């Protein structure tokens, strides 16, 4: 039997390497990818949503809101808590009266005198009495007096008869300052000047800072100066030469405009010009408007409106009167500069609006800072409370009459 060849191991074959297919190049995107919303790919099953049950005991009150929201440092609103309700009501009333809202202010006061106790409500009683006095309702004033006596167990105030202050009660001349360009909206000093002329009170007017005026104010000034001259009231215009020159330059003969300004110019020339200058401009007026001009009148000898020290009355107060609306109190600057003590008498002032009260603060504050002592005497309670609202009581001593 032939011999079989010895077995040999098979040589190792090289490992088979699988060829990976080459990835295809990504095609360029024509547009950017949209925003994607990433969610859980395997969301957990959930029960269907059920509507909230509303029960009878569900109550979201204002207390809940305060507890849950007002302490937030982001949404907090700074509201003053615990304010004085009496003072808040006082301020509401006096601002309404200052704005000439008499009927609402009266209705509110009639409610407030019954809402507060006798001690707390006394300020409202005073305000209501003064409101009726200011509006001239004497019948309601007397009727309220009986109710006051019964409620407060004390005597009510009496009705005050308004009498204009006599000229001798005014210390020295009234001093006014006219400045800037006067228009109908800001000509309160002109209106006050007209009142003094009607009362035959001598006055001194500083015109050094007066730049000009519109035609309406020019007509008012011309009329009151003419009236003062004919009734013998001394109105001394100081430093008026510059204003006369500017007015004279702007009025051209042949231009039939600004007739009232022409009349003012002629009145000023009558007082501070020569007769030749007056006659020349009077002819220009006649030619321009085809009207007869005013005639030259020989003025009486000037007398100073400043009394001697020995002749001055004891009362050194500066008197204000009527309704003070849109007042800037420019005339008070000269009054404050006259001495270290100034008394402003408000006994005849019926009403002062909010703007005027603020302007009075602005006028007094610089002199207060210089050490001047300013006293506001006898304002009614409505005006006095308004002064306190704007902070005037920090700049001046306010003396209110008692009742």
Short mmCIF file of C-alpha atoms in Angstrom, two decimals:
data_model
loop_
_atom_site.label_atom_id
_atom_site.label_comp_id
_atom_site.label_asym_id
_atom_site.label_seq_id
_atom_site.Cartn_x
_atom_site.Cartn_y
_atom_site.Cartn_z
CA UNK A 1 0.00 0.00 0.00
CA UNK A 2 1.62 3.09 -1.12
CA UNK A 3 2.63 5.59 1.62
CA UNK A 4 0.47 8.68 1.97
CA UNK A 5 2.24 11.99 2.07
CA UNK A 6 2.44 13.74 5.43
CA UNK A 7 -0.18 16.41 6.05
CA UNK A 8 0.94 20.06 5.90
CA UNK A 9 -0.80 23.02 7.31
CA UNK A 10 -2.50 25.32 4.83
CA UNK A 11 -0.80 28.68 4.57
CA UNK A 12 -2.81 31.51 6.16
CA UNK A 13 -4.85 33.51 3.74
CA UNK A 14 -4.78 37.30 3.96
CA UNK A 15 -7.84 38.78 5.73
CA UNK A 16 -10.64 39.90 3.57
CA UNK A 17 -11.06 43.70 3.72
CA UNK A 18 -14.50 44.96 2.82
CA UNK A 19 -14.42 48.15 0.82
CA UNK A 20 -16.67 50.83 2.30
CA UNK A 21 -18.64 52.84 -0.19
CA UNK A 22 -17.53 56.49 -0.37
CA UNK A 23 -20.15 58.89 0.93
CA UNK A 24 -21.71 61.07 -1.63
CA UNK A 25 -20.93 64.80 -1.35
CA UNK A 26 -23.80 66.73 0.26
CA UNK A 27 -25.57 68.98 -2.12
CA UNK A 28 -25.39 72.68 -1.15
CA UNK A 29 -28.49 74.06 0.55
CA UNK A 30 -30.43 76.50 -1.48
CA UNK A 31 -32.00 78.11 1.63
CA UNK A 32 -31.03 78.13 5.33
CA UNK A 33 -32.58 75.55 7.53
CA UNK A 34 -35.69 76.62 9.34
CA UNK A 35 -35.72 76.90 13.12
CA UNK A 36 -36.26 73.52 14.65
CA UNK A 37 -38.31 72.65 17.67
CA UNK A 38 -36.60 69.99 19.78
CA UNK A 39 -38.99 67.66 21.55
CA UNK A 40 -38.73 64.37 23.35
CA UNK A 41 -38.72 61.62 20.75
CA UNK A 42 -40.37 59.23 23.17
CA UNK A 43 -42.90 61.24 25.09
CA UNK A 44 -44.41 59.67 28.13
CA UNK A 45 -48.07 58.94 27.79
CA UNK A 46 -50.21 61.43 29.59
CA UNK A 47 -53.80 61.64 30.55
CA UNK A 48 -56.05 63.92 28.54
CA UNK A 49 -56.31 67.47 29.87
CA UNK A 50 -59.35 68.18 31.99
CA UNK A 51 -60.92 71.61 32.47
CA UNK A 52 -60.30 73.33 35.81
CA UNK A 53 -63.09 72.92 38.25
CA UNK A 54 -64.51 76.14 39.63
CA UNK A 55 -66.01 75.78 43.06
CA UNK A 56 -68.03 78.15 45.15
CA UNK A 57 -65.21 78.65 47.63
CA UNK A 58 -62.87 80.05 44.95
CA UNK A 59 -62.43 83.70 45.92
CA UNK A 60 -59.53 85.86 44.73
CA UNK A 61 -59.92 88.93 46.90
CA UNK A 62 -57.98 92.17 47.05
CA UNK A 63 -56.16 90.84 50.11
CA UNK A 64 -54.96 87.87 48.07
CA UNK A 65 -53.67 90.25 45.41
CA UNK A 66 -51.83 92.37 47.93
CA UNK A 67 -50.25 89.29 49.50
CA UNK A 68 -49.24 87.66 46.24
CA UNK A 69 -48.21 90.58 44.05
CA UNK A 70 -47.45 93.86 45.78
CA UNK A 71 -44.30 92.52 47.41
CA UNK A 72 -42.69 91.83 44.04
CA UNK A 73 -39.50 93.82 43.65
CA UNK A 74 -40.10 94.06 39.91
CA UNK A 75 -43.75 95.05 39.81
CA UNK A 76 -43.93 97.02 43.06
CA UNK A 77 -45.51 100.47 42.95
CA UNK A 78 -44.48 102.98 45.56
CA UNK A 79 -47.74 104.04 47.14
CA UNK A 80 -47.72 106.04 50.34
CA UNK A 81 -49.70 104.16 52.94
CA UNK A 82 -51.30 105.69 55.97
CA UNK A 83 -51.61 109.26 54.62
CA UNK A 84 -53.68 111.78 56.52
CA UNK A 85 -57.20 111.52 55.05
CA UNK A 86 -58.17 114.91 56.47
CA UNK A 87 -55.28 116.64 54.71
CA UNK A 88 -56.06 114.82 51.46
CA UNK A 89 -59.66 116.05 51.58
CA UNK A 90 -58.50 119.58 52.44
CA UNK A 91 -56.19 119.68 49.45
CA UNK A 92 -58.91 118.42 47.11
CA UNK A 93 -61.31 121.12 48.25
CA UNK A 94 -58.90 124.05 48.06
CA UNK A 95 -57.62 123.07 44.62
CA UNK A 96 -61.20 122.83 43.32
CA UNK A 97 -61.98 126.28 44.72
CA UNK A 98 -58.75 127.70 43.28
CA UNK A 99 -59.86 126.43 39.87
CA UNK A 100 -63.23 128.22 40.26
CA UNK A 101 -65.12 124.95 40.75
CA UNK A 102 -67.32 126.45 43.44
CA UNK A 103 -70.32 124.12 43.20
CA UNK A 104 -68.34 120.84 43.44
CA UNK A 105 -66.19 122.26 46.25
CA UNK A 106 -69.29 123.31 48.19
CA UNK A 107 -70.98 119.94 47.74
CA UNK A 108 -67.85 118.13 48.91
CA UNK A 109 -67.52 120.37 51.97
CA UNK A 110 -71.17 119.87 52.91
CA UNK A 111 -70.50 116.14 52.91
CA UNK A 112 -67.19 116.38 54.78
CA UNK A 113 -68.53 118.43 57.72
CA UNK A 114 -70.84 115.50 58.45
CA UNK A 115 -68.18 112.84 57.87
CA UNK A 116 -65.68 113.94 60.52
CA UNK A 117 -65.93 114.47 64.23
CA UNK A 118 -66.15 117.95 65.68
CA UNK A 119 -62.39 118.27 66.26
CA UNK A 120 -61.31 116.86 62.90
CA UNK A 121 -64.09 118.54 60.99
CA UNK A 122 -63.51 122.08 62.27
CA UNK A 123 -61.21 122.88 59.34
CA UNK A 124 -63.94 121.89 56.89
CA UNK A 125 -66.46 124.10 58.66
CA UNK A 126 -64.11 127.07 58.30
CA UNK A 127 -63.59 126.36 54.62
CA UNK A 128 -67.32 126.12 53.97
CA UNK A 129 -68.06 129.38 55.78
CA UNK A 130 -65.36 131.17 53.78
CA UNK A 131 -66.59 129.65 50.51
CA UNK A 132 -70.09 130.99 51.16
CA UNK A 133 -68.61 134.37 52.11
CA UNK A 134 -66.50 134.47 48.94
CA UNK A 135 -69.44 133.55 46.71
CA UNK A 136 -71.77 136.04 48.41
CA UNK A 137 -74.37 133.51 49.58
CA UNK A 138 -75.37 135.15 52.85
CA UNK A 139 -78.62 133.19 53.27
CA UNK A 140 -76.77 129.87 53.15
CA UNK A 141 -74.10 131.32 55.44
CA UNK A 142 -76.66 132.22 58.12
CA UNK A 143 -78.39 128.86 57.81
CA UNK A 144 -75.08 127.05 58.17
CA UNK A 145 -74.41 129.07 61.32
CA UNK A 146 -77.35 127.47 63.12
CA UNK A 147 -76.20 123.99 62.12
CA UNK A 148 -72.65 124.79 63.21
CA UNK A 149 -73.77 126.02 66.63
CA UNK A 150 -75.76 122.85 67.22
CA UNK A 151 -73.06 120.48 65.95
CA UNK A 152 -70.00 122.16 67.49
CA UNK A 153 -71.63 123.76 70.55
CA UNK A 154 -69.93 127.09 69.96
CA UNK A 155 -70.78 130.41 68.36
CA UNK A 156 -70.59 130.54 64.55
CA UNK A 157 -68.67 133.20 62.63
CA UNK A 158 -70.46 136.34 61.53
CA UNK A 159 -70.91 137.60 57.99
CA UNK A 160 -68.21 140.11 57.05
CA UNK A 161 -69.17 143.24 55.18
CA UNK A 162 -66.59 143.93 52.50
CA UNK A 163 -65.31 147.48 52.59
CA UNK A 164 -62.51 148.68 50.34
CA UNK A 165 -59.45 149.69 52.29
CA UNK A 166 -59.17 153.47 52.51
CA UNK A 167 -56.20 155.05 50.78
CA UNK A 168 -54.74 156.09 54.13
CA UNK A 169 -54.44 152.43 55.09
CA UNK A 170 -51.78 151.89 52.46
CA UNK A 171 -48.26 152.71 53.49
CA UNK A 172 -46.52 154.76 50.87
CA UNK A 173 -47.16 154.45 47.17
CA UNK A 174 -48.20 151.33 45.42
CA UNK A 175 -45.24 150.16 43.39
CA UNK A 176 -45.61 148.24 40.13
CA UNK A 177 -42.95 146.87 37.83
CA UNK A 178 -43.80 146.52 34.15
CA UNK A 179 -41.30 144.41 32.28
CA UNK A 180 -40.85 142.34 29.14
CA UNK A 181 -43.48 142.33 26.42
CA UNK A 182 -46.95 142.69 27.90
CA UNK A 183 -49.77 140.72 26.29
CA UNK A 184 -53.35 140.09 27.27
CA UNK A 185 -52.43 136.82 29.00
CA UNK A 186 -49.76 138.31 31.26
CA UNK A 187 -50.99 141.84 31.93
CA UNK A 188 -52.20 141.31 35.51
CA UNK A 189 -50.17 144.31 36.78
CA UNK A 190 -52.05 146.53 34.32
CA UNK A 191 -55.39 145.30 35.68
CA UNK A 192 -54.23 145.93 39.27
CA UNK A 193 -53.04 149.38 38.26
CA UNK A 194 -56.47 150.15 36.80
CA UNK A 195 -58.10 149.15 40.11
CA UNK A 196 -55.92 151.58 42.02
CA UNK A 197 -56.76 154.38 39.62
CA UNK A 198 -60.45 153.63 40.15
CA UNK A 199 -59.86 153.86 43.91
CA UNK A 200 -57.94 157.15 43.45
CA UNK A 201 -54.77 155.70 44.98
CA UNK A 202 -51.46 157.21 43.92
CA UNK A 203 -48.99 154.80 42.39
CA UNK A 204 -45.46 154.58 41.08
CA UNK A 205 -44.70 152.43 38.01
CA UNK A 206 -41.18 151.28 37.12
CA UNK A 207 -40.94 150.89 33.32
CA UNK A 208 -37.18 150.40 33.10
CA UNK A 209 -37.51 146.78 31.94
CA UNK A 210 -40.59 147.26 29.77
CA UNK A 211 -39.78 146.20 26.20
CA UNK A 212 -43.16 146.51 24.50
CA UNK A 213 -46.81 145.55 24.55
CA UNK A 214 -49.50 144.34 22.18
CA UNK A 215 -52.28 146.59 20.90
CA UNK A 216 -54.82 145.43 23.50
CA UNK A 217 -52.54 146.26 26.43
CA UNK A 218 -51.58 149.54 24.76
CA UNK A 219 -55.24 150.52 24.68
CA UNK A 220 -55.69 149.62 28.36
CA UNK A 221 -52.62 151.60 29.40
CA UNK A 222 -53.66 154.63 27.36
CA UNK A 223 -57.17 154.60 28.84
CA UNK A 224 -56.08 154.27 32.48
CA UNK A 225 -53.35 156.93 32.15
CA UNK A 226 -55.82 159.31 30.56
CA UNK A 227 -58.34 158.59 33.32
CA UNK A 228 -55.72 159.11 36.03
CA UNK A 229 -54.68 162.42 34.51
CA UNK A 230 -58.25 163.69 34.33
CA UNK A 231 -59.22 162.56 37.82
CA UNK A 232 -56.07 163.87 39.48
CA UNK A 233 -54.61 160.48 40.46
CA UNK A 234 -50.80 160.59 40.49
CA UNK A 235 -49.30 157.84 38.34
CA UNK A 236 -45.55 158.37 38.17
CA UNK A 237 -43.89 156.48 35.32
CA UNK A 238 -40.22 155.94 36.10
CA UNK A 239 -37.52 155.06 33.56
CA UNK A 240 -40.08 155.17 30.75
CA UNK A 241 -37.92 157.06 28.22
CA UNK A 242 -36.54 153.90 26.57
CA UNK A 243 -40.01 152.48 26.06
CA UNK A 244 -41.23 155.75 24.54
CA UNK A 245 -38.32 155.80 22.08
CA UNK A 246 -38.96 152.21 20.96
CA UNK A 247 -42.68 152.83 20.57
CA UNK A 248 -42.07 156.06 18.64
CA UNK A 249 -39.73 154.33 16.19
CA UNK A 250 -42.21 151.57 15.39
CA UNK A 251 -45.14 153.83 14.55
CA UNK A 252 -44.85 155.09 10.98
CA UNK A 253 -47.00 157.92 9.66
CA UNK A 254 -49.29 156.78 6.85
CA UNK A 255 -49.57 153.17 8.06
CA UNK A 256 -53.09 152.98 9.45
CA UNK A 257 -52.41 150.19 11.94
CA UNK A 258 -51.98 149.96 15.72
CA UNK A 259 -54.29 152.86 16.54
CA UNK A 260 -54.24 152.08 20.27
CA UNK A 261 -50.44 152.16 20.28
CA UNK A 262 -50.59 155.64 18.73
CA UNK A 263 -52.91 156.81 21.53
CA UNK A 264 -50.54 155.36 24.12
CA UNK A 265 -47.61 157.18 22.53
CA UNK A 266 -49.47 160.51 22.58
CA UNK A 267 -50.42 159.99 26.24
CA UNK A 268 -46.82 159.22 27.17
CA UNK A 269 -45.58 162.27 25.25
CA UNK A 270 -48.19 164.33 27.09
CA UNK A 271 -46.58 163.24 30.34
CA UNK A 272 -42.89 162.94 29.48
CA UNK A 273 -42.34 164.71 26.18
CA UNK A 274 -42.19 168.27 24.91
CA UNK A 275 -45.15 170.04 23.41
CA UNK A 276 -43.40 170.31 20.02
CA UNK A 277 -42.83 166.56 19.85
CA UNK A 278 -46.40 165.91 20.92
CA UNK A 279 -47.84 168.27 18.28
CA UNK A 280 -45.72 166.69 15.54
CA UNK A 281 -46.86 163.15 16.30
CA UNK A 282 -50.46 164.33 16.80
CA UNK A 283 -50.45 165.63 13.21
CA UNK A 284 -49.05 162.26 12.04
CA UNK A 285 -51.90 160.51 13.86
CA UNK A 286 -54.53 162.78 12.25
CA UNK A 287 -53.12 162.23 8.75
CA UNK A 288 -52.78 158.47 9.21
CA UNK A 289 -56.24 157.76 10.63
CA UNK A 290 -58.14 160.82 9.40
CA UNK A 291 -59.27 161.50 12.95
CA UNK A 292 -58.89 164.43 15.29
CA UNK A 293 -55.92 163.80 17.60
CA UNK A 294 -55.91 164.43 21.35
CA UNK A 295 -55.02 167.98 22.32
CA UNK A 296 -52.09 169.07 24.42
CA UNK A 297 -53.09 169.79 27.99
CA UNK A 298 -51.07 171.64 30.55
CA UNK A 299 -50.47 169.22 33.38
CA UNK A 300 -50.56 170.32 37.02
CA UNK A 301 -47.27 170.45 38.84
CA UNK A 302 -46.04 167.00 39.72
CA UNK A 303 -46.13 165.93 43.29
CA UNK A 304 -44.34 162.95 44.70
CA UNK A 305 -46.49 159.99 45.62
CA UNK A 306 -44.01 159.03 48.34
CA UNK A 307 -45.17 160.45 51.67
CA UNK A 308 -42.71 161.70 54.19
CA UNK A 309 -41.76 159.35 56.97
CA UNK A 310 -43.65 161.43 59.51
CA UNK A 311 -46.78 161.35 57.34
CA UNK A 312 -46.87 157.63 56.74
CA UNK A 313 -49.66 155.72 58.45
CA UNK A 314 -48.78 153.19 61.09
CA UNK A 315 -49.95 150.27 58.96
CA UNK A 316 -47.03 149.37 56.69
CA UNK A 317 -48.86 146.60 54.84
CA UNK A 318 -49.08 146.11 51.10
CA UNK A 319 -52.71 145.37 50.25
CA UNK A 320 -53.98 142.91 47.63
CA UNK A 321 -57.60 142.42 46.71
CA UNK A 322 -60.08 140.60 44.49
CA UNK A 323 -59.34 137.35 42.67
CA UNK A 324 -55.68 136.69 41.96
CA UNK A 325 -55.48 134.74 38.72
CA UNK A 326 -52.40 134.18 36.57
CA UNK A 327 -50.45 136.66 38.70
CA UNK A 328 -46.67 136.81 38.54
CA UNK A 329 -46.34 139.42 41.32
CA UNK A 330 -43.52 141.28 39.58
CA UNK A 331 -44.54 144.43 41.45
CA UNK A 332 -43.68 142.78 44.77
CA UNK A 333 -39.95 142.76 44.02
CA UNK A 334 -39.69 146.50 44.73
CA UNK A 335 -41.87 146.07 47.83
CA UNK A 336 -39.61 143.35 49.25
CA UNK A 337 -36.50 145.38 48.48
CA UNK A 338 -37.83 148.35 50.45
CA UNK A 339 -37.22 146.81 53.88
CA UNK A 340 -36.45 143.74 55.93
CA UNK A 341 -40.06 143.28 57.04
CA UNK A 342 -42.90 143.13 54.52
CA UNK A 343 -46.56 142.59 55.38
CA UNK A 344 -48.85 141.42 52.58
CA UNK A 345 -52.47 141.97 53.52
CA UNK A 346 -54.81 139.37 51.97
CA UNK A 347 -57.96 140.35 53.87
CA UNK A 348 -59.68 141.54 50.67
CA UNK A 349 -58.52 138.61 48.49
CA UNK A 350 -61.42 136.29 47.68
CA UNK A 351 -59.55 133.67 45.67
CA UNK A 352 -56.07 132.82 44.43
CA UNK A 353 -55.47 130.24 41.73
CA UNK A 354 -52.81 127.54 41.85
CA UNK A 355 -50.52 129.27 39.32
CA UNK A 356 -50.50 132.52 41.29
CA UNK A 357 -49.76 130.69 44.54
CA UNK A 358 -46.73 129.03 42.95
CA UNK A 359 -45.54 132.34 41.53
CA UNK A 360 -45.83 133.96 44.96
CA UNK A 361 -43.55 131.25 46.35
CA UNK A 362 -41.02 132.01 43.61
CA UNK A 363 -41.13 135.74 44.39
CA UNK A 364 -40.73 135.33 48.15
CA UNK A 365 -38.12 132.53 48.27
CA UNK A 366 -35.06 134.61 47.20
CA UNK A 367 -35.81 137.29 49.80
CA UNK A 368 -36.45 134.67 52.46
CA UNK A 369 -32.99 133.26 51.68
CA UNK A 370 -31.52 136.73 52.23
CA UNK A 371 -33.02 136.90 55.70
CA UNK A 372 -36.06 139.07 54.96
CA UNK A 373 -39.12 138.54 57.13
CA UNK A 374 -42.38 138.34 55.15
CA UNK A 375 -45.80 138.14 56.78
CA UNK A 376 -49.01 137.23 54.94
CA UNK A 377 -51.87 138.66 56.95
CA UNK A 378 -55.53 137.66 57.08
CA UNK A 379 -56.06 135.37 54.10
CA UNK A 380 -59.32 133.46 54.20
CA UNK A 381 -59.01 129.80 55.11
CA UNK A 382 -59.35 128.59 51.51
CA UNK A 383 -56.45 130.77 50.40
CA UNK A 384 -54.40 129.95 53.50
CA UNK A 385 -54.80 126.19 52.99
CA UNK A 386 -53.78 126.58 49.34
CA UNK A 387 -50.67 128.46 50.46
CA UNK A 388 -49.79 125.50 52.67
CA UNK A 389 -50.31 123.07 49.77
CA UNK A 390 -47.71 124.88 47.62
CA UNK A 391 -45.30 125.30 50.54
CA UNK A 392 -45.73 129.04 51.02
CA UNK A 393 -45.93 128.55 54.77
CA UNK A 394 -42.23 127.60 54.67
CA UNK A 395 -41.32 130.94 53.08
CA UNK A 396 -43.54 133.36 55.01
CA UNK A 397 -45.48 133.64 58.24
CA UNK A 398 -49.18 133.24 57.54
CA UNK A 399 -51.54 134.80 60.09
CA UNK A 400 -55.10 133.54 59.66
CA UNK A 401 -58.01 135.21 61.47
CA UNK A 402 -59.76 133.14 64.12
CA UNK A 403 -63.43 132.47 64.54
#
